[in-house]
Coordinates of C-alpha atoms in Angstrom, one line a residue:
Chain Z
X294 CA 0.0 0.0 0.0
X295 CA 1.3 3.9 -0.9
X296 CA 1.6 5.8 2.1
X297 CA -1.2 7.7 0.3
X298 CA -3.3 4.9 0.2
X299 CA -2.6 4.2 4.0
X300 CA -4.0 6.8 4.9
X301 CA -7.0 7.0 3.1
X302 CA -7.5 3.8 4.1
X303 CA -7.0 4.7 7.8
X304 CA -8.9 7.7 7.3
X305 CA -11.9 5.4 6.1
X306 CA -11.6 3.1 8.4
X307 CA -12.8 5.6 11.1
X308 CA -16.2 5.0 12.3
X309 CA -18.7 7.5 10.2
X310 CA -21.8 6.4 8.8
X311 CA -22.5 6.1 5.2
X312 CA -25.9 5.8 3.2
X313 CA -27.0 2.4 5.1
X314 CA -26.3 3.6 7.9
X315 CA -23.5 1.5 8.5
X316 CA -19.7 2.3 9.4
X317 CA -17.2 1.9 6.6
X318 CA -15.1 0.3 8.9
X319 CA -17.5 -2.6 9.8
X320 CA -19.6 -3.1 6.3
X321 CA -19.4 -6.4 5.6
X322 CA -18.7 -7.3 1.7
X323 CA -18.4 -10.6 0.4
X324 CA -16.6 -11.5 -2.8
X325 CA -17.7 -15.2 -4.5
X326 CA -15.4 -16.3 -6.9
X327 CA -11.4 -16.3 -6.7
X328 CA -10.1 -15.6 -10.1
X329 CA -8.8 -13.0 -11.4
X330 CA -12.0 -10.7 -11.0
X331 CA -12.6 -11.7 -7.6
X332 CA -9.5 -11.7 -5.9
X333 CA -8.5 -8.2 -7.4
X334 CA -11.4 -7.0 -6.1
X335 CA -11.2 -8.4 -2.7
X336 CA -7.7 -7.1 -2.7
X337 CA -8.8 -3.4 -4.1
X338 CA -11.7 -3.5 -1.6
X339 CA -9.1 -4.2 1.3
X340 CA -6.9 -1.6 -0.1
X341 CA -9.6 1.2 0.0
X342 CA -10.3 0.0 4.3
X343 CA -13.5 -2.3 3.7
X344 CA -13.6 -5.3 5.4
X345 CA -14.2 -8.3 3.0
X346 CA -14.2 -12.2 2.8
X347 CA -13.4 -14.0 -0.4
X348 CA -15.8 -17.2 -0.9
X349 CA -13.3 -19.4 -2.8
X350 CA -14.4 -23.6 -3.0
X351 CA -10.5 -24.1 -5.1
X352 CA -7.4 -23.9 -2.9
X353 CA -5.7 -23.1 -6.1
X354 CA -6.5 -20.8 -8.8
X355 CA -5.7 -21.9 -12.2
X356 CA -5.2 -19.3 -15.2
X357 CA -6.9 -19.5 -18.4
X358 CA -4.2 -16.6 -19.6
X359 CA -1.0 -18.5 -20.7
X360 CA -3.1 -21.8 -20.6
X361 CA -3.1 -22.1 -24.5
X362 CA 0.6 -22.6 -24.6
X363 CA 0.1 -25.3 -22.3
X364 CA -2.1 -26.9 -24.1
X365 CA 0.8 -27.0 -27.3
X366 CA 3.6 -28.5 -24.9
X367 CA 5.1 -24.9 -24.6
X368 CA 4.6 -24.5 -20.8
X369 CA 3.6 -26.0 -17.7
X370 CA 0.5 -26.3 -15.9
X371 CA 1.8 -25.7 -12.8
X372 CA 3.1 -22.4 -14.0
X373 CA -0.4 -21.5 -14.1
X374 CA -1.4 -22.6 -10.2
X375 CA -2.1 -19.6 -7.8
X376 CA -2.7 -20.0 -3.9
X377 CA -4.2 -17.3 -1.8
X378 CA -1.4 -17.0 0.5
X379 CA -1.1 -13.6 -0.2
X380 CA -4.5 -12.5 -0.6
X381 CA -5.0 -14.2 3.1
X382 CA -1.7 -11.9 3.9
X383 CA -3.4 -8.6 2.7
X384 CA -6.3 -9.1 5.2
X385 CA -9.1 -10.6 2.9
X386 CA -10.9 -12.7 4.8
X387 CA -11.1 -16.3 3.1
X388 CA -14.0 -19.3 3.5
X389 CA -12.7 -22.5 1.4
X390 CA -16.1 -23.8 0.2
X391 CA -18.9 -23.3 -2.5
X392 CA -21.1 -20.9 -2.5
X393 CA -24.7 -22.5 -3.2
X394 CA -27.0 -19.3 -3.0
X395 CA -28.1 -16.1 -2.1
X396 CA -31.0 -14.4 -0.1
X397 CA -30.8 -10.7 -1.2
X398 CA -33.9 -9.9 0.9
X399 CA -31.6 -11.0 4.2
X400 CA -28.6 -10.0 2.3
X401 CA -27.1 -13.6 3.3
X402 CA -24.4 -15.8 1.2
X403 CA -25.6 -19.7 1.6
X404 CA -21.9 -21.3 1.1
X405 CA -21.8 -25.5 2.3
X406 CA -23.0 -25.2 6.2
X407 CA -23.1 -22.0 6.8
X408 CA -24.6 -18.2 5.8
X409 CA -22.6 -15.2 5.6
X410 CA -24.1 -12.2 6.0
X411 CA -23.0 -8.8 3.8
X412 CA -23.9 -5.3 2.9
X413 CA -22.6 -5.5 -1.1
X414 CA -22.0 -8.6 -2.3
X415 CA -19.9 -9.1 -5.5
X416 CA -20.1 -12.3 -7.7
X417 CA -17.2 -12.7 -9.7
X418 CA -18.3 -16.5 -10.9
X419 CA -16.6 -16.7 -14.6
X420 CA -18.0 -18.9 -16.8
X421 CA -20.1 -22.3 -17.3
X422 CA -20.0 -24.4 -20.1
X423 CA -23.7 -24.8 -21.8
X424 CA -23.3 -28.8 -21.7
X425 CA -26.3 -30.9 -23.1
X426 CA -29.0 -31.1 -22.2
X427 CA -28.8 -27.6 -21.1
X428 CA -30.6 -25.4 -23.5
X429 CA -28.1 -23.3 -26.2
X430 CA -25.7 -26.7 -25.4
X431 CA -23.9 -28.4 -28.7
X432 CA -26.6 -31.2 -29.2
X433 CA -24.7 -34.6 -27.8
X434 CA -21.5 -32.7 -25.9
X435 CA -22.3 -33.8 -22.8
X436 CA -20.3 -33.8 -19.6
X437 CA -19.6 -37.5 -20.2
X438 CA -18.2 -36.5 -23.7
X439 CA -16.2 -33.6 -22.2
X440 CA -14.5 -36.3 -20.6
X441 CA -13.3 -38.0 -23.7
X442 CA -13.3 -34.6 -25.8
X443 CA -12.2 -31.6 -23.7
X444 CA -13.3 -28.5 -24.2
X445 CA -10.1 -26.9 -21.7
X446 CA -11.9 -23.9 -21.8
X447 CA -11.5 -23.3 -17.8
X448 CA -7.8 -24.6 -16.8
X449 CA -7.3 -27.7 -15.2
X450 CA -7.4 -31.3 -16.1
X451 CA -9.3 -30.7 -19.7
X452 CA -6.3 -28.8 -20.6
X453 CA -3.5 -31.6 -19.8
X454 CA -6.0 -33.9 -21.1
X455 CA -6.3 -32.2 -24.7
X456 CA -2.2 -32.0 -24.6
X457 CA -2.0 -35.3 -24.0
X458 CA -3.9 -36.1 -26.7
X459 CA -2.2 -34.2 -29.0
X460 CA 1.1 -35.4 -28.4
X461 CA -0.7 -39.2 -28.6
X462 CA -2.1 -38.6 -32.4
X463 CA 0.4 -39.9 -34.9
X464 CA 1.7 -37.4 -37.9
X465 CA -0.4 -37.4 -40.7
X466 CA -3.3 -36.9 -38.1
X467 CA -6.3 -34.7 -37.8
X468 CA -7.1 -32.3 -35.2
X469 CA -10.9 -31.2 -35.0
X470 CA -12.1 -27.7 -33.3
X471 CA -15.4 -26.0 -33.0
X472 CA -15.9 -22.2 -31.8
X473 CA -19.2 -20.9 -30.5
X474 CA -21.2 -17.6 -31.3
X475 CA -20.8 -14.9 -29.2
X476 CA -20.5 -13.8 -26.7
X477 CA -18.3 -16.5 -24.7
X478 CA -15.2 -15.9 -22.5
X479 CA -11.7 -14.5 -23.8
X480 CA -12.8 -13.9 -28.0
X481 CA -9.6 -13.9 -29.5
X482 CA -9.0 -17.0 -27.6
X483 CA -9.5 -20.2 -29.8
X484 CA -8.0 -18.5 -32.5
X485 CA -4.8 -18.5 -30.2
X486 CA -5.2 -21.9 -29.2
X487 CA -5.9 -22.5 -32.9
X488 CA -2.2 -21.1 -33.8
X489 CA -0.5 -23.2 -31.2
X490 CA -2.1 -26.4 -31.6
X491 CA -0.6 -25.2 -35.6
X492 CA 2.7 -24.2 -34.4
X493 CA 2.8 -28.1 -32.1
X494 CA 1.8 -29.8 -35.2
X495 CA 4.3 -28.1 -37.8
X496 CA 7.2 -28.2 -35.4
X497 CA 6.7 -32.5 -34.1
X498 CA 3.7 -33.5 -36.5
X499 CA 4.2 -32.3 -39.8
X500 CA 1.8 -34.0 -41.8
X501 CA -1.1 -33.7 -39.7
X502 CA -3.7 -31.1 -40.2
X503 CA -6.2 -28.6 -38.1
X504 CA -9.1 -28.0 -39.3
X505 CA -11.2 -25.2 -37.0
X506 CA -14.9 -25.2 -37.7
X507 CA -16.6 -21.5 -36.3
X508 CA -20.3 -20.8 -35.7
X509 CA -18.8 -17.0 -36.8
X510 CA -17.7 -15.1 -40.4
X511 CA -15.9 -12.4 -38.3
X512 CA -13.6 -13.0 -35.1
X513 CA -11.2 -10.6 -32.7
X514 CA -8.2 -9.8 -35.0
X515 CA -8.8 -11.7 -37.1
X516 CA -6.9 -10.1 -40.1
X517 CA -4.1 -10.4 -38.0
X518 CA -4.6 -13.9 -37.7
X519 CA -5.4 -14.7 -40.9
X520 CA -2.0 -13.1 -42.2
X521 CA -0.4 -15.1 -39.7
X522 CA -1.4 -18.4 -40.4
X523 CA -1.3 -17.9 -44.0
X524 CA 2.4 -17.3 -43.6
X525 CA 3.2 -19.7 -40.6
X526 CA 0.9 -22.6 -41.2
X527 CA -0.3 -22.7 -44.4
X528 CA -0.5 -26.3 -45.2
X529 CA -1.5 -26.9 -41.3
X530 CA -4.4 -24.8 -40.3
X531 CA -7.8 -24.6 -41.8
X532 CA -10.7 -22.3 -41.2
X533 CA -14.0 -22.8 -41.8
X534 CA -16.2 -19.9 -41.5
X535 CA -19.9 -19.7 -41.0
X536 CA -20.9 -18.9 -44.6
X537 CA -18.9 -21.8 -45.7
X538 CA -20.4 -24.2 -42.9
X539 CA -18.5 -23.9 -40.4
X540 CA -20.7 -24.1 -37.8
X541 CA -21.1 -27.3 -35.6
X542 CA -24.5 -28.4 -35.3
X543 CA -24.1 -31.7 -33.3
X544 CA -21.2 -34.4 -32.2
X545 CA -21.6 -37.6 -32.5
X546 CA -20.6 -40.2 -29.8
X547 CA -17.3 -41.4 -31.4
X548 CA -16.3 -37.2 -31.7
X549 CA -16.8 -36.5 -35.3
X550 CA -18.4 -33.0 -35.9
X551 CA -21.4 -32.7 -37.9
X552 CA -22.0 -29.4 -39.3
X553 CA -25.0 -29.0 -42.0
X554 CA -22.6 -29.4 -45.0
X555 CA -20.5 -32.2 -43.5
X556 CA -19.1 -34.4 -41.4
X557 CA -15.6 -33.4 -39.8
X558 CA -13.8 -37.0 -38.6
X559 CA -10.7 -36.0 -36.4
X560 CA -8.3 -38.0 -34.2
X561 CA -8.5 -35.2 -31.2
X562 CA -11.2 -33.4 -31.5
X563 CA -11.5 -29.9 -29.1
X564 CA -15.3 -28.4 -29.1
X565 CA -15.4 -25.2 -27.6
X566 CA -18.9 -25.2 -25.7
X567 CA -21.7 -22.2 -26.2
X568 CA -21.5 -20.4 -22.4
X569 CA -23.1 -18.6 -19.8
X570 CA -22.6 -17.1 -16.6
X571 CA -21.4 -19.4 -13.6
X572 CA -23.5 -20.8 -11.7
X573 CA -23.9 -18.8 -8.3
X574 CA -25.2 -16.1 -10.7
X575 CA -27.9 -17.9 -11.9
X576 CA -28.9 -19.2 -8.3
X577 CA -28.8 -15.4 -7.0
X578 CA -31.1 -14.5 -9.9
X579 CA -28.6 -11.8 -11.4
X580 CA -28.6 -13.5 -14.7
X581 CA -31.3 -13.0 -17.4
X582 CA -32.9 -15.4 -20.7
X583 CA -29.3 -14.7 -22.2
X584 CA -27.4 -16.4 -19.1
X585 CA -25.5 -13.4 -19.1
X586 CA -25.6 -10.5 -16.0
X587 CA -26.7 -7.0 -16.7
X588 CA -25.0 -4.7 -14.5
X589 CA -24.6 -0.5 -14.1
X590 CA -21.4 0.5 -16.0
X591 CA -20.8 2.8 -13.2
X592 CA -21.0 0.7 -10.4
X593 CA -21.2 -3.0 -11.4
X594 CA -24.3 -3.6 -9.4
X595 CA -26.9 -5.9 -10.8
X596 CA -29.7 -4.8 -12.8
X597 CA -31.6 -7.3 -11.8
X598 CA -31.1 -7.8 -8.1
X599 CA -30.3 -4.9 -5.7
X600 CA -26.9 -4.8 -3.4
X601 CA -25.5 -7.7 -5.4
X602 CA -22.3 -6.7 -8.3
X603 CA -21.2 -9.0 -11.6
X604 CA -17.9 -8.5 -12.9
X605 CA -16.0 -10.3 -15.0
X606 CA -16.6 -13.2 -17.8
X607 CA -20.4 -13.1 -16.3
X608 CA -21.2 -9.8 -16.7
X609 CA -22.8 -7.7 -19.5
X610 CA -22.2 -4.2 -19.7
X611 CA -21.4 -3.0 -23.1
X612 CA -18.9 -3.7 -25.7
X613 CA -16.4 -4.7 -23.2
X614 CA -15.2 -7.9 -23.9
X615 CA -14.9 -11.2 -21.5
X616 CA -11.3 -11.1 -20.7
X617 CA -9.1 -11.4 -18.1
X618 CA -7.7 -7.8 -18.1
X619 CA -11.5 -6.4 -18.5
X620 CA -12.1 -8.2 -15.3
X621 CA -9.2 -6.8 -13.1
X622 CA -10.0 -3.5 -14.7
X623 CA -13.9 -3.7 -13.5
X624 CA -13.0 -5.4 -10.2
X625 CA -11.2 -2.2 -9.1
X626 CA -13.7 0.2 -10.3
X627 CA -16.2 -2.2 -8.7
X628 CA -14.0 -1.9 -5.4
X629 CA -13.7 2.1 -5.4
X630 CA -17.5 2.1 -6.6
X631 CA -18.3 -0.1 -3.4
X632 CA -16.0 2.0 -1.3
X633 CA -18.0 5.6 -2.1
X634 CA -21.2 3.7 -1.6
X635 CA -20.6 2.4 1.9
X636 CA -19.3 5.9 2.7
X637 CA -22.7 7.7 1.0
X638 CA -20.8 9.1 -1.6
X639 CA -21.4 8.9 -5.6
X640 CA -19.5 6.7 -6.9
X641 CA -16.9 8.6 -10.1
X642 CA -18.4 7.6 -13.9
X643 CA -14.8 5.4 -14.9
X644 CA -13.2 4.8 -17.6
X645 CA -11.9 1.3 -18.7
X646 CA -9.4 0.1 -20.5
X647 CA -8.9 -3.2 -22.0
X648 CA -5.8 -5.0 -23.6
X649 CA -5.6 -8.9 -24.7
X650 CA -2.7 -10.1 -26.4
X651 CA -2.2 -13.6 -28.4
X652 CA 0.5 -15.3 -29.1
X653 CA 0.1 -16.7 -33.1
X654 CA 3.9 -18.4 -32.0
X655 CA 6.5 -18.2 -29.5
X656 CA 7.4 -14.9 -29.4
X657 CA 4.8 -13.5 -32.1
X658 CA 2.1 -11.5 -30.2
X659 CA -0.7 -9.2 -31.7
X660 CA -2.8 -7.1 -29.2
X661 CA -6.4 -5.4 -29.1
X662 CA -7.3 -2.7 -27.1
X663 CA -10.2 -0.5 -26.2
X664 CA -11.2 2.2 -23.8
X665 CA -14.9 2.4 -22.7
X666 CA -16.8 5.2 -21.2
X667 CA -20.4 4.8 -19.9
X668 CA -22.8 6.1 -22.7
X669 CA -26.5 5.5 -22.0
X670 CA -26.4 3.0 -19.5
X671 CA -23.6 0.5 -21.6
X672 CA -20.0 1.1 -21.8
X673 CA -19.2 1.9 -24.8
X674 CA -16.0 2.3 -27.3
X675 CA -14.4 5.8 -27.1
X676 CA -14.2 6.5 -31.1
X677 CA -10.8 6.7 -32.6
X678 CA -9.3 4.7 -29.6
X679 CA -8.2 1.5 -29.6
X680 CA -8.2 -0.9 -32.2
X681 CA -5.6 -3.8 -33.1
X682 CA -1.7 -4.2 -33.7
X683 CA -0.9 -3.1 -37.2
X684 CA -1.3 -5.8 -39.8
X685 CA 2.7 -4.6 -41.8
X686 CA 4.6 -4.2 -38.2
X687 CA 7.6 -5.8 -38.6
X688 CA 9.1 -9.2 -36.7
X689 CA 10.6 -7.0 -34.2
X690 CA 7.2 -5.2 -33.1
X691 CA 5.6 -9.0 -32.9
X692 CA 8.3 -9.7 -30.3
X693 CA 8.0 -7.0 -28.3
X694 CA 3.9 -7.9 -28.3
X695 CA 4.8 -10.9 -27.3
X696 CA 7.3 -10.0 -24.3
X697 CA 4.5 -7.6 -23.0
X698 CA 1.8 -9.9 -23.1
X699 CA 4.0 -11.9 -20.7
X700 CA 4.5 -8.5 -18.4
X701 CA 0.9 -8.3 -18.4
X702 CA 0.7 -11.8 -17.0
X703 CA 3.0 -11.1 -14.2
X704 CA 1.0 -8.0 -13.3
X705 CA -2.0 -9.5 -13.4
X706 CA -1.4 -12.1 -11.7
X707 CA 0.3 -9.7 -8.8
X708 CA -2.8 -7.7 -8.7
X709 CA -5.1 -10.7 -8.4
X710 CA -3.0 -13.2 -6.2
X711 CA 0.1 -11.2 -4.5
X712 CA 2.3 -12.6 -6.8
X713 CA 4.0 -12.6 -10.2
X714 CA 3.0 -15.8 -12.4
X715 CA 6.2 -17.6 -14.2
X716 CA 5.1 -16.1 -17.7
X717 CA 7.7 -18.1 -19.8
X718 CA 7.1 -19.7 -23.3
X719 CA 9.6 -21.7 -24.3
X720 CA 9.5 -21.6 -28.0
X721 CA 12.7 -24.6 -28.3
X722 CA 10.2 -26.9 -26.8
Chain Y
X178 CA 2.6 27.3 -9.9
X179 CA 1.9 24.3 -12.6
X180 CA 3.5 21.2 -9.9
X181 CA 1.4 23.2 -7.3
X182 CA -1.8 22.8 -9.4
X183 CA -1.0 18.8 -10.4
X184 CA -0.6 18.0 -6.8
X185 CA -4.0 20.1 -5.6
X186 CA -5.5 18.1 -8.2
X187 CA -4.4 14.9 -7.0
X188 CA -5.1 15.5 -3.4
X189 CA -8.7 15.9 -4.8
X190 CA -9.1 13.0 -6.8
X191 CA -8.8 10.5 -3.9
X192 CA -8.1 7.2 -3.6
X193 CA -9.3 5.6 -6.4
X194 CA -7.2 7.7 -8.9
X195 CA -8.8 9.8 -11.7
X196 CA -11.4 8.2 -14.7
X197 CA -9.5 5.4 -16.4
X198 CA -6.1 5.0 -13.2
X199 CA -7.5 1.8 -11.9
X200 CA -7.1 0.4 -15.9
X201 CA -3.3 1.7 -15.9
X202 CA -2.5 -0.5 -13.4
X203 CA -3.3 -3.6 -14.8
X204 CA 0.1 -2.9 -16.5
X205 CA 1.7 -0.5 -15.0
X206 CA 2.3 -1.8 -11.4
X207 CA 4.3 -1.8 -8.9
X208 CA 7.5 -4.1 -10.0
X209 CA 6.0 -4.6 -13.3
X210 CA 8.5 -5.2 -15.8
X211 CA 6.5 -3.0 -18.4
X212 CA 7.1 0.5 -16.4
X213 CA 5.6 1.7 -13.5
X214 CA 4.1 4.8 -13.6
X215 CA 3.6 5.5 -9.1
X216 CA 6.2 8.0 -8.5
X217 CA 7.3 9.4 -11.7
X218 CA 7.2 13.4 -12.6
X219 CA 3.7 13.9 -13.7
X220 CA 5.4 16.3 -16.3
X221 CA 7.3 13.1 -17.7
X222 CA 4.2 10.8 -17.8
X223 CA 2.2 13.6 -19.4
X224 CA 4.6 14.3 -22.0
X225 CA 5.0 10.8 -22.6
X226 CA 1.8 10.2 -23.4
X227 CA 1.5 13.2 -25.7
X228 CA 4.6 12.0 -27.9
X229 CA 2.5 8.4 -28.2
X230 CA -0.4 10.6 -29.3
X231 CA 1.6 12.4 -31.9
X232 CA 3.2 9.3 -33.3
X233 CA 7.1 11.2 -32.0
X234 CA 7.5 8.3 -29.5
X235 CA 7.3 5.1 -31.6
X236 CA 4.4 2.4 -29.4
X237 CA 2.9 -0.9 -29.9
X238 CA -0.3 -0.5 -28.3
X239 CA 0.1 2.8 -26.1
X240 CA -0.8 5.1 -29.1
X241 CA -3.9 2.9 -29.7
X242 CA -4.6 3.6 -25.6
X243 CA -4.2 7.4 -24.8
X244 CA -6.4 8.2 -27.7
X245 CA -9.5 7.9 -25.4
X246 CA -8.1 10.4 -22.8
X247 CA -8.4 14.2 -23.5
X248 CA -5.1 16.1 -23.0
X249 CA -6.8 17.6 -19.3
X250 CA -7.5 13.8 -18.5
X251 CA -4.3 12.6 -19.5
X252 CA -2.3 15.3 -16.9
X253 CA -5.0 14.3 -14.3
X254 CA -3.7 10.8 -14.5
X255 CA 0.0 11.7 -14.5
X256 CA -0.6 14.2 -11.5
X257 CA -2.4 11.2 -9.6
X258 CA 0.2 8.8 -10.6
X259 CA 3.8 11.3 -10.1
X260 CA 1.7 11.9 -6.0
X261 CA 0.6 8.0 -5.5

């Protein structure tokens, strides 16, 4: 903490009563959902003298960012583990276990045995895959299929389980993926993952192709990515593009991909499930028909349910996009919004920034960014801002891309968990 | 007169930092290895900026960034930043 910060904090954490009626110093605020959302934002909320408890059922947090390059053999998985030692250390309050539901009459979190009580409550629950026979799932992805074909879109044993199966198919093989409509989580991701997996099979498998089948005609820098691959993996990677069928309409039990012009046969096959908000948010009634939370751009706080905030992957604000810089970014203006509240102050209108870099190869990153301003209710793209890397920047600007993506990480990671990720990727491998 | 007026202006703003601070530090952090911006002469970060906006200081993505903050919000964020 700045000495600045200190005291503020100090100054904050004197006993005066704000617009509930309650001291600063004694409002109870509970955070659900330790990733990189939720443990930024118990962190910021600590920061600004609020006393907070992080609802966490993991012991470990594992990143999504710098997950892809696991999944090609480029890094480890454990370089993406994160304890909460250090969010523990800065005085957030953690409870190991699952939060099940929410009264927001009685302003009470149920989590297993027990009801915590709170004044704001912020969900920060990521993502849920849409498995059948939820409604919007792929018809026959099931979880029992996700077993057998991961989806690795949340870290963790899918994603060793899809490298494992890479590294199992023999050269000459066929790799199989499907992406969803939008909105889902992290949209330039698959098309990273897509460039990997491409750069792991021109590097051990040579012969073998990737064919990527998308529910989409336009993607997140996707000119950039399409230059790419055209000049990297040309005889590897295929795209398939809505008005030329790409999009999956069903998978049969043995994997293949049925789309309405085809069938798609592949050795590994990696369907990337249609989403929706995790699950604590649909139990607390903050998420709508879209499975998706509408919140204030301002504040964060439900639109739906008073005294409860969404940030992050779950959230729906805007044109801000479902990444993990997005949700750092909104957890702290969440925090400082949360702050003034509790203190009967107005909360400051914000303005957010986000960046998302992919790697197309070891040590070839490209970047979007945008800067948002509330605009009638939505945040919204400040014109003339923003935008993507430029499609003729020479190798040297890819690099550089690519280093900061991995300073990003580290910062990230620092601002979520207390401490710097291992951000390597180790293009010899 | 002008360093007087940054720091006034800072004092004001609070904890949370001016519109937009709380994004800059998803970078720009303490120890990151990107540049940190907490203690550095808001003159410097200002003029910084301003060469990013102008194209004089060559940038991967920070001339894409500062083009949605005004000149007066841009200094508001280096004042905050130079006195946090």
């Amino acid at each position: 903490m700045t000495p600045r910060r200190a005291l503020l904090a100090g100054a904050l954490a004197t006993p005066f009563l704000g617009r509930a009626g309650r001291a600063l110093g004694v409002a109870r605020v509970v955070v659900v959902g330790g990733g990189y959302g939720g443990a930024t934002c118990a962190r910021a909320l600590r920061q600004a003298g609020v006393d907070v408890t992080l609802v966490e059922a993991e012991t470990a947090y594992l990143s999504c960012p710098f997950s892809n390059p696991v999944v090609a053999g480029l890094r480890d998985m454990e370089q993406q583990r994160f304890g909460y030692d250090h969010v523990i250390a800065a005085g957030v309050r953690l409870v190991h276990a699952r939060a099940t539901g929410v009264d927001a009459t009685a302003r009470m979190v149920q989590v297993e045995g027990a009801a915590l009580p709170y004044d704001r409550l912020v969900l920060s629950p990521g993502v849920e895959m849409r498995l059948d026979p939820q409604p919007g799932a792929l018809p026959g992805y099931g979880a029992d299929m996700a077993e057998r074909f991961p989806h690795a879109w949340k870290a963790g044993p899918q994603t060793l389980l899809l490298r494992r199966q890479l590294e199992a198919m023999p050269d000459g093989g066929t790799v199989a993926m499907s992406v969803p409509a939008n909105p889902y989580r992290c949209p330039p991701g698959p098309y990273e993952r897509a460039s990997l997996i491409a750069h792991y099979l021109k590097t051990h498998k040579p012969r073998s192709k990737l064919i990527v089948l998308d529910a989409k005609d336009a993607f997140s820098k996707q000119k950039l990515f399409q230059a790419a691959w055209a000049k990297l993996y040309p005889n590897t990677l295929e795209w398939v593009g809505l008005s030329n069928g790409g999009r999956v309409t069903g998978i049969d039990p043995d994997g293949t991909l049925q789309t309405e012009f085809g069938a798609h046969p592949a050795d590994v096959v990696n369907p990337i499930p249609p989403q929706r908000a995790g699950a604590i948010a649909q139990a607390a009634g903050v998420s709508d028909r879209t499975g998706w939370c509408p919140v204030d751009p301002v504040t964060f706080e439900s639109r739906l349910v008073p005294g409860i905030h969404v940030i992050g992957d779950a959230a729906v604000m805007g044109a801000m996009p479902k990444s993990a810089f997005a949700a750092g970014a909104q957890a702290k203006v969440c925090a400082d919004a949360i702050a003034a509240l509790l203190a009967g102050q107005a909360p400051e209108v914000p303005r957010l920034i986000n960046t998302c870099y992919s790697l197309v190869a070891p040590g070839y990153g490209i970047s979007v960014a945008g800067v948002y301003r509330p605009v009638n209710g939505q945040l919204t793209d400040i014109e003339g801002a923003g935008g993507t890397s430029p499609l003729d920047a020479p190798p040297g600007v890819r690099a550089q891309e690519a280093a900061y993506a991995e300073d990003w990480y580290r910062t990230a990671t620092t601002e979520a968990f207390g401490e710097p990720g291992a951000a390597g990727v180790d293009g010899r491998r | 007169m002008r360093i007087l007026g940054l720091t006034l202006a800072a004092l004001l703003l609070g904890a949370a930092g001016p519109p937009g601070a709380a994004s800059c530090t998803g970078c720009h952090a303490a120890g990151a290895g990107i540049g940190v911006l907490q203690g550095r002469p808001a003159d410097d970060i200002a003029a910084q900026m301003e060469a990013f906006r102008s194209g004089a200081r060559p940038a991967t993505l920070m001339n894409r960034i500062v083009r949605g903050f005004s000149p007066d919000e841009v200094r508001a964020l280096a004042a905050w930043f130079a006195a946090s």
